[in-house]
Tab-separated table of C-alpha atoms in Angstrom:
chain	number	residue	atom	x	y	z
A	50	UNK	CA	-51.893	-10.806	-7.041
A	51	UNK	CA	-49.347	-8.050	-7.938
A	52	UNK	CA	-49.673	-6.164	-4.354
A	53	UNK	CA	-48.802	-9.836	-2.803
A	54	UNK	CA	-45.748	-10.175	-5.159
A	55	UNK	CA	-44.903	-6.961	-3.952
A	56	UNK	CA	-45.020	-7.099	-0.602
A	57	UNK	CA	-43.630	-10.710	-0.136
A	58	UNK	CA	-40.231	-9.499	0.175
A	59	UNK	CA	-40.649	-7.906	3.089
A	60	UNK	CA	-41.062	-10.618	5.193
A	61	UNK	CA	-37.959	-11.963	3.959
A	62	UNK	CA	-36.275	-9.096	5.288
A	63	UNK	CA	-37.719	-8.931	8.279
A	64	UNK	CA	-36.620	-12.796	8.692
A	65	UNK	CA	-32.900	-12.049	7.589
A	66	UNK	CA	-32.379	-8.420	9.721
A	67	UNK	CA	-34.094	-10.652	12.942
A	68	UNK	CA	-32.006	-13.877	12.408
A	69	UNK	CA	-28.757	-13.519	10.309
A	70	UNK	CA	-25.887	-11.676	11.862
A	71	UNK	CA	-24.533	-10.527	8.280
A	72	UNK	CA	-27.725	-8.957	7.556
A	73	UNK	CA	-27.880	-7.198	10.818
A	74	UNK	CA	-24.305	-5.898	9.937
A	75	UNK	CA	-25.124	-4.781	6.884
A	76	UNK	CA	-28.162	-2.641	7.833
A	77	UNK	CA	-25.831	-1.331	11.007
A	78	UNK	CA	-23.254	-0.508	8.654
A	79	UNK	CA	-25.600	1.752	6.423
A	80	UNK	CA	-27.264	3.087	9.215
A	81	UNK	CA	-23.741	4.301	10.451
A	82	UNK	CA	-23.178	6.007	7.271
A	83	UNK	CA	-25.894	7.896	7.410
A	84	UNK	CA	-25.234	9.048	11.120
A	85	UNK	CA	-21.723	9.633	10.384
A	86	UNK	CA	-22.545	11.689	7.280
A	87	UNK	CA	-25.031	14.111	9.362
A	88	UNK	CA	-22.109	14.746	12.253
A	89	UNK	CA	-19.552	15.025	9.505
A	90	UNK	CA	-18.155	18.467	8.256
A	91	UNK	CA	-19.987	18.381	4.955
A	92	UNK	CA	-23.132	18.724	6.310
A	93	UNK	CA	-22.210	21.412	9.388
A	94	UNK	CA	-25.184	20.203	11.277
A	95	UNK	CA	-22.935	19.687	14.219
A	96	UNK	CA	-20.298	21.378	15.785
A	97	UNK	CA	-16.762	19.274	15.739
A	98	UNK	CA	-16.463	19.167	19.189
A	99	UNK	CA	-20.064	17.801	19.883
A	100	UNK	CA	-19.582	15.296	17.003
A	101	UNK	CA	-16.471	13.921	18.573
A	102	UNK	CA	-18.060	13.462	21.729
A	103	UNK	CA	-21.088	11.328	20.131
A	104	UNK	CA	-18.756	9.494	18.263
A	105	UNK	CA	-16.764	8.785	20.829
A	106	UNK	CA	-20.020	7.505	22.833
A	107	UNK	CA	-21.402	5.610	19.589
A	108	UNK	CA	-17.767	3.514	19.258
A	109	UNK	CA	-18.434	1.748	22.907
A	110	UNK	CA	-19.708	-1.044	21.494
A	111	UNK	CA	-16.974	-1.473	18.964
A	112	UNK	CA	-14.544	-0.808	21.929
A	113	UNK	CA	-16.031	-3.370	24.059
A	114	UNK	CA	-16.234	-6.232	21.088
A	115	UNK	CA	-12.376	-5.398	19.924
A	116	UNK	CA	-11.256	-5.642	23.907
A	117	UNK	CA	-13.434	-9.004	24.150
A	118	UNK	CA	-11.631	-10.173	20.747
A	119	UNK	CA	-8.315	-9.234	22.095
A	120	UNK	CA	-8.795	-10.446	25.875
A	121	UNK	CA	-9.667	-14.289	24.591
A	122	UNK	CA	-7.945	-14.786	21.354
A	123	UNK	CA	-4.938	-15.855	22.662
A	124	UNK	CA	-5.760	-18.666	24.756
A	125	UNK	CA	-8.663	-19.829	21.465
A	126	UNK	CA	-5.509	-19.319	18.990
A	127	UNK	CA	-3.601	-21.804	21.307
A	128	UNK	CA	-5.732	-24.290	22.046
A	129	UNK	CA	-7.360	-24.674	18.456
A	130	UNK	CA	-3.857	-25.096	17.312
A	131	UNK	CA	-2.687	-27.452	19.233
A	132	UNK	CA	-6.212	-29.418	19.092
A	133	UNK	CA	-6.296	-29.508	15.378
A	134	UNK	CA	-2.686	-30.836	15.078
A	135	UNK	CA	-3.005	-33.985	17.674
A	136	UNK	CA	-6.531	-34.782	15.639
A	137	UNK	CA	-4.793	-35.603	12.694
A	138	UNK	CA	-3.446	-38.376	14.392
A	139	UNK	CA	-0.124	-39.022	13.719
A	140	UNK	CA	3.226	-37.486	12.502
A	141	UNK	CA	2.652	-38.336	8.934
A	142	UNK	CA	-0.497	-37.059	8.578
A	143	UNK	CA	0.728	-33.871	10.466
A	144	UNK	CA	3.868	-33.320	8.215
A	145	UNK	CA	1.106	-33.570	5.241
A	146	UNK	CA	-1.126	-31.045	6.034
A	147	UNK	CA	1.588	-28.812	8.143
A	148	UNK	CA	3.785	-28.800	5.031
A	149	UNK	CA	1.222	-28.815	2.539
A	150	UNK	CA	0.050	-25.095	4.636
A	151	UNK	CA	2.902	-23.676	4.113
A	152	UNK	CA	3.833	-24.071	0.615
A	153	UNK	CA	0.042	-22.993	-0.094
A	154	UNK	CA	-0.053	-19.833	2.066
A	155	UNK	CA	3.818	-18.722	0.651
A	156	UNK	CA	2.025	-19.254	-2.986
A	157	UNK	CA	-1.127	-17.535	-2.470
A	158	UNK	CA	0.895	-14.484	-0.768
A	159	UNK	CA	3.312	-14.538	-3.225
A	160	UNK	CA	0.387	-14.271	-6.253
A	161	UNK	CA	-0.896	-11.463	-4.087
A	162	UNK	CA	1.905	-9.543	-4.294
A	163	UNK	CA	2.272	-10.226	-7.929
A	164	UNK	CA	-0.799	-9.034	-8.383
A	165	UNK	CA	-0.628	-6.079	-6.128
A	166	UNK	CA	2.626	-4.839	-7.877
A	167	UNK	CA	1.412	-5.363	-11.239
A	168	UNK	CA	-2.014	-3.137	-10.836
A	169	UNK	CA	-0.093	-0.624	-8.873
A	170	UNK	CA	2.310	-0.391	-11.622
A	171	UNK	CA	-0.660	-0.352	-14.831
A	172	UNK	CA	-2.873	2.036	-12.881
A	173	UNK	CA	-0.041	4.483	-11.087
A	174	UNK	CA	-2.557	5.826	-8.343
A	175	UNK	CA	-0.188	8.082	-6.949
A	176	UNK	CA	0.163	10.293	-10.269
A	177	UNK	CA	-3.399	11.073	-9.949
A	178	UNK	CA	-3.162	13.040	-6.938
A	179	UNK	CA	-1.013	16.441	-6.744
A	180	UNK	CA	1.398	16.341	-3.138
A	181	UNK	CA	0.557	19.570	-2.460
A	182	UNK	CA	-2.563	19.321	-2.808
A	183	UNK	CA	-2.493	16.424	-0.152
A	184	UNK	CA	-0.280	18.335	1.730
A	185	UNK	CA	-2.302	21.326	2.357
A	186	UNK	CA	-5.622	18.942	2.764
A	187	UNK	CA	-3.482	16.865	6.001
A	188	UNK	CA	-1.586	19.725	7.110
A	189	UNK	CA	1.586	18.517	6.479
A	190	UNK	CA	4.266	21.119	6.068
A	191	UNK	CA	7.386	18.899	5.200
A	192	UNK	CA	8.247	16.015	3.928
A	193	UNK	CA	11.673	15.024	5.471
A	194	UNK	CA	12.867	11.851	3.815
A	195	UNK	CA	14.172	8.848	5.971
A	196	UNK	CA	16.869	6.840	5.029
A	197	UNK	CA	16.839	3.662	3.611
A	198	UNK	CA	16.869	0.625	5.616
A	199	UNK	CA	18.921	-1.731	4.204
A	200	UNK	CA	18.367	-5.627	5.711
A	201	UNK	CA	21.737	-7.137	6.652
A	202	UNK	CA	22.027	-10.993	5.935
A	203	UNK	CA	23.711	-11.067	9.624
A	204	UNK	CA	20.228	-10.235	10.974
A	205	UNK	CA	18.492	-13.433	9.617
A	206	UNK	CA	19.804	-16.103	11.652
A	207	UNK	CA	18.954	-13.989	14.917
A	208	UNK	CA	15.693	-12.990	13.777
A	209	UNK	CA	14.521	-16.856	12.942
A	210	UNK	CA	15.769	-17.453	16.688
A	211	UNK	CA	14.125	-14.956	17.725
A	212	UNK	CA	10.977	-16.556	16.633
A	213	UNK	CA	11.564	-19.567	19.260
A	214	UNK	CA	10.089	-18.416	22.531
A	215	UNK	CA	12.480	-18.258	25.466
A	216	UNK	CA	9.775	-17.504	27.625
A	217	UNK	CA	6.197	-18.262	26.223
A	218	UNK	CA	4.188	-16.763	29.081
A	219	UNK	CA	5.845	-13.613	28.326
A	220	UNK	CA	4.566	-14.183	24.492
A	221	UNK	CA	0.905	-14.833	25.877
A	222	UNK	CA	1.062	-11.429	28.310
A	223	UNK	CA	2.705	-9.828	25.200
A	224	UNK	CA	0.502	-10.894	22.456
A	225	UNK	CA	3.331	-12.223	20.429
A	226	UNK	CA	1.511	-14.240	18.057
A	227	UNK	CA	4.108	-15.829	15.739
A	228	UNK	CA	6.110	-16.838	19.338
A	229	UNK	CA	2.763	-18.029	20.118
A	230	UNK	CA	2.239	-20.133	17.341
A	231	UNK	CA	5.271	-21.610	17.114
A	232	UNK	CA	5.156	-22.409	20.789
A	233	UNK	CA	1.773	-24.485	20.105
A	234	UNK	CA	3.138	-26.507	16.928
A	235	UNK	CA	5.727	-27.421	19.206
A	236	UNK	CA	3.338	-28.904	21.771
A	237	UNK	CA	0.899	-30.263	19.728
A	238	UNK	CA	4.068	-32.195	17.467
A	239	UNK	CA	5.189	-33.720	21.583
A	240	UNK	CA	1.856	-34.385	21.947
A	241	UNK	CA	1.040	-36.635	19.224
A	242	UNK	CA	4.050	-38.431	20.035
A	243	UNK	CA	2.776	-39.252	23.652
A	244	UNK	CA	0.787	-42.139	24.502
A	245	UNK	CA	-3.195	-41.141	24.650
A	246	UNK	CA	-3.073	-41.933	28.272
A	247	UNK	CA	-0.730	-39.036	29.018
A	248	UNK	CA	-2.420	-36.527	26.884
A	249	UNK	CA	-5.793	-36.799	27.251
A	250	UNK	CA	-5.712	-34.854	30.495
A	251	UNK	CA	-4.071	-32.280	28.459
A	252	UNK	CA	-6.402	-32.152	25.531
A	253	UNK	CA	-9.472	-32.491	27.480
A	254	UNK	CA	-8.258	-29.214	29.262
A	255	UNK	CA	-7.625	-27.250	25.875
A	256	UNK	CA	-11.165	-28.551	24.711
A	257	UNK	CA	-12.423	-27.337	27.824
A	258	UNK	CA	-10.384	-23.798	26.604
A	259	UNK	CA	-11.668	-24.322	23.106
A	260	UNK	CA	-15.070	-24.270	23.905
A	261	UNK	CA	-15.388	-21.241	26.636
A	262	UNK	CA	-13.660	-19.164	24.443
A	263	UNK	CA	-15.652	-19.939	21.468
A	264	UNK	CA	-18.759	-18.544	24.252
A	265	UNK	CA	-17.024	-15.825	24.753
A	266	UNK	CA	-16.734	-14.773	21.157
A	267	UNK	CA	-20.228	-15.900	20.713
A	268	UNK	CA	-20.964	-13.249	23.597
A	269	UNK	CA	-19.183	-10.968	21.434
A	270	UNK	CA	-20.789	-11.290	18.220
A	271	UNK	CA	-24.185	-10.083	19.447
A	272	UNK	CA	-22.431	-6.536	19.859
A	273	UNK	CA	-21.001	-7.229	16.148
A	274	UNK	CA	-24.039	-4.933	14.585
A	275	UNK	CA	-23.468	-2.030	17.087
A	276	UNK	CA	-19.854	-2.119	16.692
A	277	UNK	CA	-20.146	-1.547	12.966
A	278	UNK	CA	-22.252	0.977	13.374
A	279	UNK	CA	-20.177	2.709	16.038
A	280	UNK	CA	-17.096	2.260	13.862
A	281	UNK	CA	-18.858	3.393	10.225
A	282	UNK	CA	-20.264	6.404	11.704
A	283	UNK	CA	-16.796	7.370	13.547
A	284	UNK	CA	-15.186	7.200	9.982
A	285	UNK	CA	-17.053	9.148	7.886
A	286	UNK	CA	-18.036	12.171	10.394
A	287	UNK	CA	-14.209	12.119	10.983
A	288	UNK	CA	-12.667	12.146	7.515
A	289	UNK	CA	-15.958	12.854	5.692
A	290	UNK	CA	-16.775	11.732	2.007
A	291	UNK	CA	-14.612	14.701	0.750
A	292	UNK	CA	-11.762	12.860	1.731
A	293	UNK	CA	-12.275	9.763	0.878
A	294	UNK	CA	-12.946	10.990	-2.842
A	295	UNK	CA	-9.579	12.546	-2.763
A	296	UNK	CA	-7.437	9.296	-2.286
A	297	UNK	CA	-10.170	7.660	-4.550
A	298	UNK	CA	-7.502	6.556	-7.329
A	299	UNK	CA	-5.652	4.943	-4.315
A	300	UNK	CA	-8.514	2.930	-3.074
A	301	UNK	CA	-9.923	2.124	-6.211
A	302	UNK	CA	-6.205	0.098	-6.857
A	303	UNK	CA	-6.337	-1.814	-3.933
A	304	UNK	CA	-9.932	-2.820	-4.330
A	305	UNK	CA	-9.098	-3.659	-7.873
A	306	UNK	CA	-6.221	-5.856	-6.224
A	307	UNK	CA	-8.623	-7.503	-3.944
A	308	UNK	CA	-10.841	-8.091	-6.113
A	309	UNK	CA	-8.517	-10.062	-8.665
A	310	UNK	CA	-7.235	-11.986	-5.742
A	311	UNK	CA	-11.065	-12.947	-4.820
A	312	UNK	CA	-11.196	-14.424	-8.403
A	313	UNK	CA	-8.090	-16.286	-7.715
A	314	UNK	CA	-9.953	-18.109	-5.289
A	315	UNK	CA	-12.736	-18.654	-6.933
A	316	UNK	CA	-10.329	-20.553	-9.639
A	317	UNK	CA	-8.881	-22.650	-6.558
A	318	UNK	CA	-12.691	-23.315	-5.031
A	319	UNK	CA	-13.589	-24.700	-8.776
A	320	UNK	CA	-10.879	-26.048	-10.423
A	321	UNK	CA	-8.952	-27.286	-7.153
A	322	UNK	CA	-11.413	-27.631	-4.512
A	323	UNK	CA	-14.305	-29.330	-6.987
A	324	UNK	CA	-16.755	-27.100	-5.461
A	325	UNK	CA	-19.634	-25.644	-7.097
A	326	UNK	CA	-19.228	-21.863	-6.890
A	327	UNK	CA	-23.012	-20.716	-6.308
A	328	UNK	CA	-23.489	-22.432	-3.421
A	329	UNK	CA	-20.092	-22.056	-1.846
A	330	UNK	CA	-20.030	-18.313	-2.365
A	331	UNK	CA	-23.551	-18.539	-0.725
A	332	UNK	CA	-22.446	-20.112	2.035
A	333	UNK	CA	-19.107	-18.191	3.067
A	334	UNK	CA	-20.931	-14.393	2.530
A	335	UNK	CA	-22.016	-14.414	6.377
A	336	UNK	CA	-18.096	-15.037	7.387
A	337	UNK	CA	-17.266	-12.623	4.568
A	338	UNK	CA	-19.310	-9.754	5.694
A	339	UNK	CA	-18.598	-10.020	9.939
A	340	UNK	CA	-14.805	-9.648	8.662
A	341	UNK	CA	-15.534	-6.626	6.500
A	342	UNK	CA	-17.479	-5.253	9.568
A	343	UNK	CA	-15.510	-5.931	12.555
A	344	UNK	CA	-11.289	-5.834	10.404
A	345	UNK	CA	-10.882	-8.408	12.383
A	346	UNK	CA	-9.807	-12.431	10.959
A	347	UNK	CA	-9.773	-13.222	14.817
A	348	UNK	CA	-12.996	-11.818	15.703
A	349	UNK	CA	-14.479	-13.911	12.425
A	350	UNK	CA	-12.480	-17.180	13.386
A	351	UNK	CA	-15.078	-18.992	14.929
A	352	UNK	CA	-17.794	-17.979	12.499
A	353	UNK	CA	-15.817	-19.246	10.219
A	354	UNK	CA	-14.566	-22.525	11.774
A	355	UNK	CA	-18.438	-23.133	11.888
A	356	UNK	CA	-19.236	-22.360	8.282
A	357	UNK	CA	-16.218	-24.432	7.524
A	358	UNK	CA	-17.411	-27.695	9.456
A	359	UNK	CA	-21.541	-27.317	9.340
A	360	UNK	CA	-21.733	-25.677	6.066
A	361	UNK	CA	-18.905	-26.632	3.880
A	362	UNK	CA	-18.503	-30.137	5.568
A	363	UNK	CA	-14.867	-29.284	6.009
A	364	UNK	CA	-13.169	-32.731	7.981
A	365	UNK	CA	-12.627	-30.637	11.669
A	366	UNK	CA	-9.102	-31.804	12.041
A	367	UNK	CA	-8.398	-29.841	8.719
A	368	UNK	CA	-10.354	-26.550	9.581
A	369	UNK	CA	-9.371	-26.588	13.332
A	370	UNK	CA	-5.887	-26.685	11.831
A	371	UNK	CA	-6.064	-24.438	8.949
A	372	UNK	CA	-8.219	-21.456	10.542
A	373	UNK	CA	-6.562	-20.457	13.610
A	374	UNK	CA	-3.027	-20.888	11.542
A	375	UNK	CA	-4.448	-18.734	8.525
A	376	UNK	CA	-5.824	-15.985	10.795
A	377	UNK	CA	-2.354	-15.312	11.602
A	378	UNK	CA	0.192	-16.085	8.707
A	379	UNK	CA	-2.134	-16.197	5.746
A	380	UNK	CA	-2.681	-12.139	4.722
A	381	UNK	CA	-2.846	-12.235	1.213
A	382	UNK	CA	-4.911	-8.979	1.362
A	383	UNK	CA	-2.854	-7.419	3.810
A	384	UNK	CA	0.531	-8.225	1.514
A	385	UNK	CA	-1.126	-6.874	-1.661
A	386	UNK	CA	-2.393	-3.490	0.382
A	387	UNK	CA	1.346	-3.017	1.647
A	388	UNK	CA	2.924	-3.537	-1.533
A	389	UNK	CA	0.026	-1.018	-3.431
A	390	UNK	CA	0.469	1.389	-0.693
A	391	UNK	CA	4.319	1.686	-0.943
A	392	UNK	CA	4.190	2.200	-4.760
A	393	UNK	CA	1.283	4.912	-4.317
A	394	UNK	CA	3.289	6.354	-2.071
A	395	UNK	CA	6.528	5.773	-3.953
A	396	UNK	CA	5.118	7.646	-7.248
A	397	UNK	CA	3.095	10.450	-5.181
A	398	UNK	CA	6.281	11.445	-3.504
A	399	UNK	CA	8.577	11.036	-7.025
A	400	UNK	CA	10.777	7.967	-5.193
A	401	UNK	CA	12.390	5.611	-7.306
A	402	UNK	CA	12.083	2.034	-6.849
A	403	UNK	CA	14.590	-0.044	-8.220
A	404	UNK	CA	14.404	-3.224	-9.300
A	405	UNK	CA	16.380	-4.566	-6.134
A	406	UNK	CA	14.147	-2.299	-3.935
A	407	UNK	CA	11.004	-4.132	-5.575
A	408	UNK	CA	11.948	-7.196	-4.472
A	409	UNK	CA	13.058	-6.026	-1.087
A	410	UNK	CA	9.762	-4.514	-0.340
A	411	UNK	CA	8.115	-8.235	-1.572
A	412	UNK	CA	9.699	-9.691	0.617
A	413	UNK	CA	9.738	-7.917	3.436
A	414	UNK	CA	5.765	-7.674	3.055
A	415	UNK	CA	5.654	-11.462	3.138
A	416	UNK	CA	7.386	-11.568	6.047
A	417	UNK	CA	5.585	-8.694	7.435
A	418	UNK	CA	2.339	-10.603	7.124
A	419	UNK	CA	3.237	-14.014	8.433
A	420	UNK	CA	2.490	-13.315	12.319
A	421	UNK	CA	1.005	-10.125	12.115
A	422	UNK	CA	-1.705	-9.484	14.448
A	423	UNK	CA	-5.218	-10.767	13.198
A	424	UNK	CA	-6.623	-7.031	14.568
A	425	UNK	CA	-7.928	-3.861	13.121
A	426	UNK	CA	-5.334	-1.439	12.243
A	427	UNK	CA	-2.244	-3.689	12.178
A	428	UNK	CA	-2.032	-3.409	8.395
A	429	UNK	CA	-0.850	0.278	8.935
A	430	UNK	CA	1.669	-0.607	11.740
A	431	UNK	CA	2.995	-3.138	9.352
A	432	UNK	CA	3.547	-0.459	6.457
A	433	UNK	CA	5.582	1.579	8.343
A	434	UNK	CA	8.419	-0.937	8.971
A	435	UNK	CA	7.759	-1.389	4.872
A	436	UNK	CA	8.264	2.271	4.030
A	437	UNK	CA	11.459	2.449	6.045
A	438	UNK	CA	13.083	-0.274	4.024
A	439	UNK	CA	11.825	1.097	0.626
A	440	UNK	CA	13.127	4.684	1.592
A	441	UNK	CA	10.013	6.337	1.265
A	442	UNK	CA	9.013	9.432	2.933
A	443	UNK	CA	7.523	8.162	6.765
A	444	UNK	CA	5.180	11.293	6.758
A	445	UNK	CA	3.054	8.986	3.978
A	446	UNK	CA	1.780	6.801	6.750
A	447	UNK	CA	-0.383	10.079	7.720
A	448	UNK	CA	-1.963	10.458	4.201
A	449	UNK	CA	-3.306	6.711	4.231
A	450	UNK	CA	-4.531	7.107	8.012
A	451	UNK	CA	-7.967	8.619	6.920
A	452	UNK	CA	-8.913	5.566	4.001
A	453	UNK	CA	-7.300	2.818	6.055
A	454	UNK	CA	-10.347	1.818	8.144
A	455	UNK	CA	-12.404	1.058	5.242
A	456	UNK	CA	-9.354	-0.709	2.988
A	457	UNK	CA	-8.401	-3.052	6.450
A	458	UNK	CA	-12.520	-3.960	6.060
A	459	UNK	CA	-11.608	-4.968	2.675
A	460	UNK	CA	-8.456	-6.677	3.221
A	461	UNK	CA	-9.771	-8.751	5.772
A	462	UNK	CA	-12.215	-9.967	4.242
A	463	UNK	CA	-10.486	-11.078	1.679
A	464	UNK	CA	-7.897	-12.399	4.264
A	465	UNK	CA	-10.960	-14.701	5.586
A	466	UNK	CA	-12.085	-16.018	2.216
A	467	UNK	CA	-8.810	-17.153	1.652
A	468	UNK	CA	-8.527	-19.164	4.650
A	469	UNK	CA	-11.881	-20.869	4.033
A	470	UNK	CA	-10.799	-21.318	0.513
A	471	UNK	CA	-7.888	-23.266	2.154
A	472	UNK	CA	-9.944	-25.324	4.014
A	473	UNK	CA	-11.931	-26.259	1.188
A	474	UNK	CA	-8.478	-27.226	-0.991
A	475	UNK	CA	-7.030	-29.015	2.008
A	476	UNK	CA	-10.151	-31.041	2.177
A	477	UNK	CA	-10.422	-31.897	-1.073
A	478	UNK	CA	-6.414	-32.476	-1.568
A	479	UNK	CA	-5.011	-33.869	1.728
A	480	UNK	CA	-7.246	-36.837	2.019
A	481	UNK	CA	-7.324	-37.415	5.490
A	482	UNK	CA	-9.229	-40.138	6.899
A	483	UNK	CA	-11.490	-39.420	10.077
A	484	UNK	CA	-10.277	-41.011	13.162
A	485	UNK	CA	-12.714	-43.787	14.409
A	486	UNK	CA	-14.883	-42.937	16.779
A	487	UNK	CA	-15.098	-44.468	20.306
A	488	UNK	CA	-17.946	-45.710	21.653
A	489	UNK	CA	-18.767	-44.737	24.980
């Protein structure tokens, strides 16, 4: 009996690895970590040039995976948002859901920024590291501060007008996600006002676009474990564990802040969405782990929609509107990461942040997180803009590149959790009635 109980988990583990994507990704991440250590600078088993060649080959599945997602994500988001809008049935219901979503996203992002500021000023991770040691480790010889960039009130009207695409095709070609979303919102609202007979052909076309793009993404998902393996192996082999531990205080601060944000989501799920915590958290683990391994809200979006509709029983009109929209404008994890990173670098380089500057950084982080491309590595690009506004030395971005990928994985998981939490919140609070089914 004891032997049987000892070996009983083995078939279950085999089943998970064979049938569950999240289990495959988890195993791939662990194996990638081991391979990265073997190829990394600490062991000295492999020459640096040879290690780079090997990791380049190992990263092929990851690059293919990300390319496929980038290829298909624009039509997928465009079709999903329009179909989500038109499924609301009327302008009144759309206003209730759309305005509510906008207010909800702004509030949760503001909460994330507040948590980030509080935890960064409390822990002060920049004071744990010797600036000279960091510069020597990364081969940085000088620290030339950049001029502080002041936002002008005269730029705001032009920025608002610039959000509306004068040439939608150009926005599609360049991947300007916020402009694409605004165009999709305009088209979706216009479609609602048309008679069903006039809008049906376009809606049928958009349904087909959504179906085939989701199919392509499902094919890409088969590469996810191999992509996770290659990415993890590449990260560890290039920067090594010693470089990771050198920025440990900064990483711990970011992770702690993200953990507090997860507690906020738990509160929303429990007390506002009225969902049982244990079963809900168990259900959303697959999109969470996929987001962690791919660092892309866009790549996780099909799995998030499927999880919301099939397992969480969220109304399709809610999930197909909130998740595609949230994948681009609901970036709580990204906003928190940015604010903590700015404080970390300011502390490291002894840059004094006044109250006005902190407010400017918070507003810039809020605006930058809205419409940020839901692809890996975009957070570090957005951070560069915020550093300029804060007057922090531009070279500071270089200090974070080594650990950004790992933190990118973590904050993306928080972003996706935020989208699913919003789905459950609005499914409970919006009280949208399902349209009557038309029998053929």
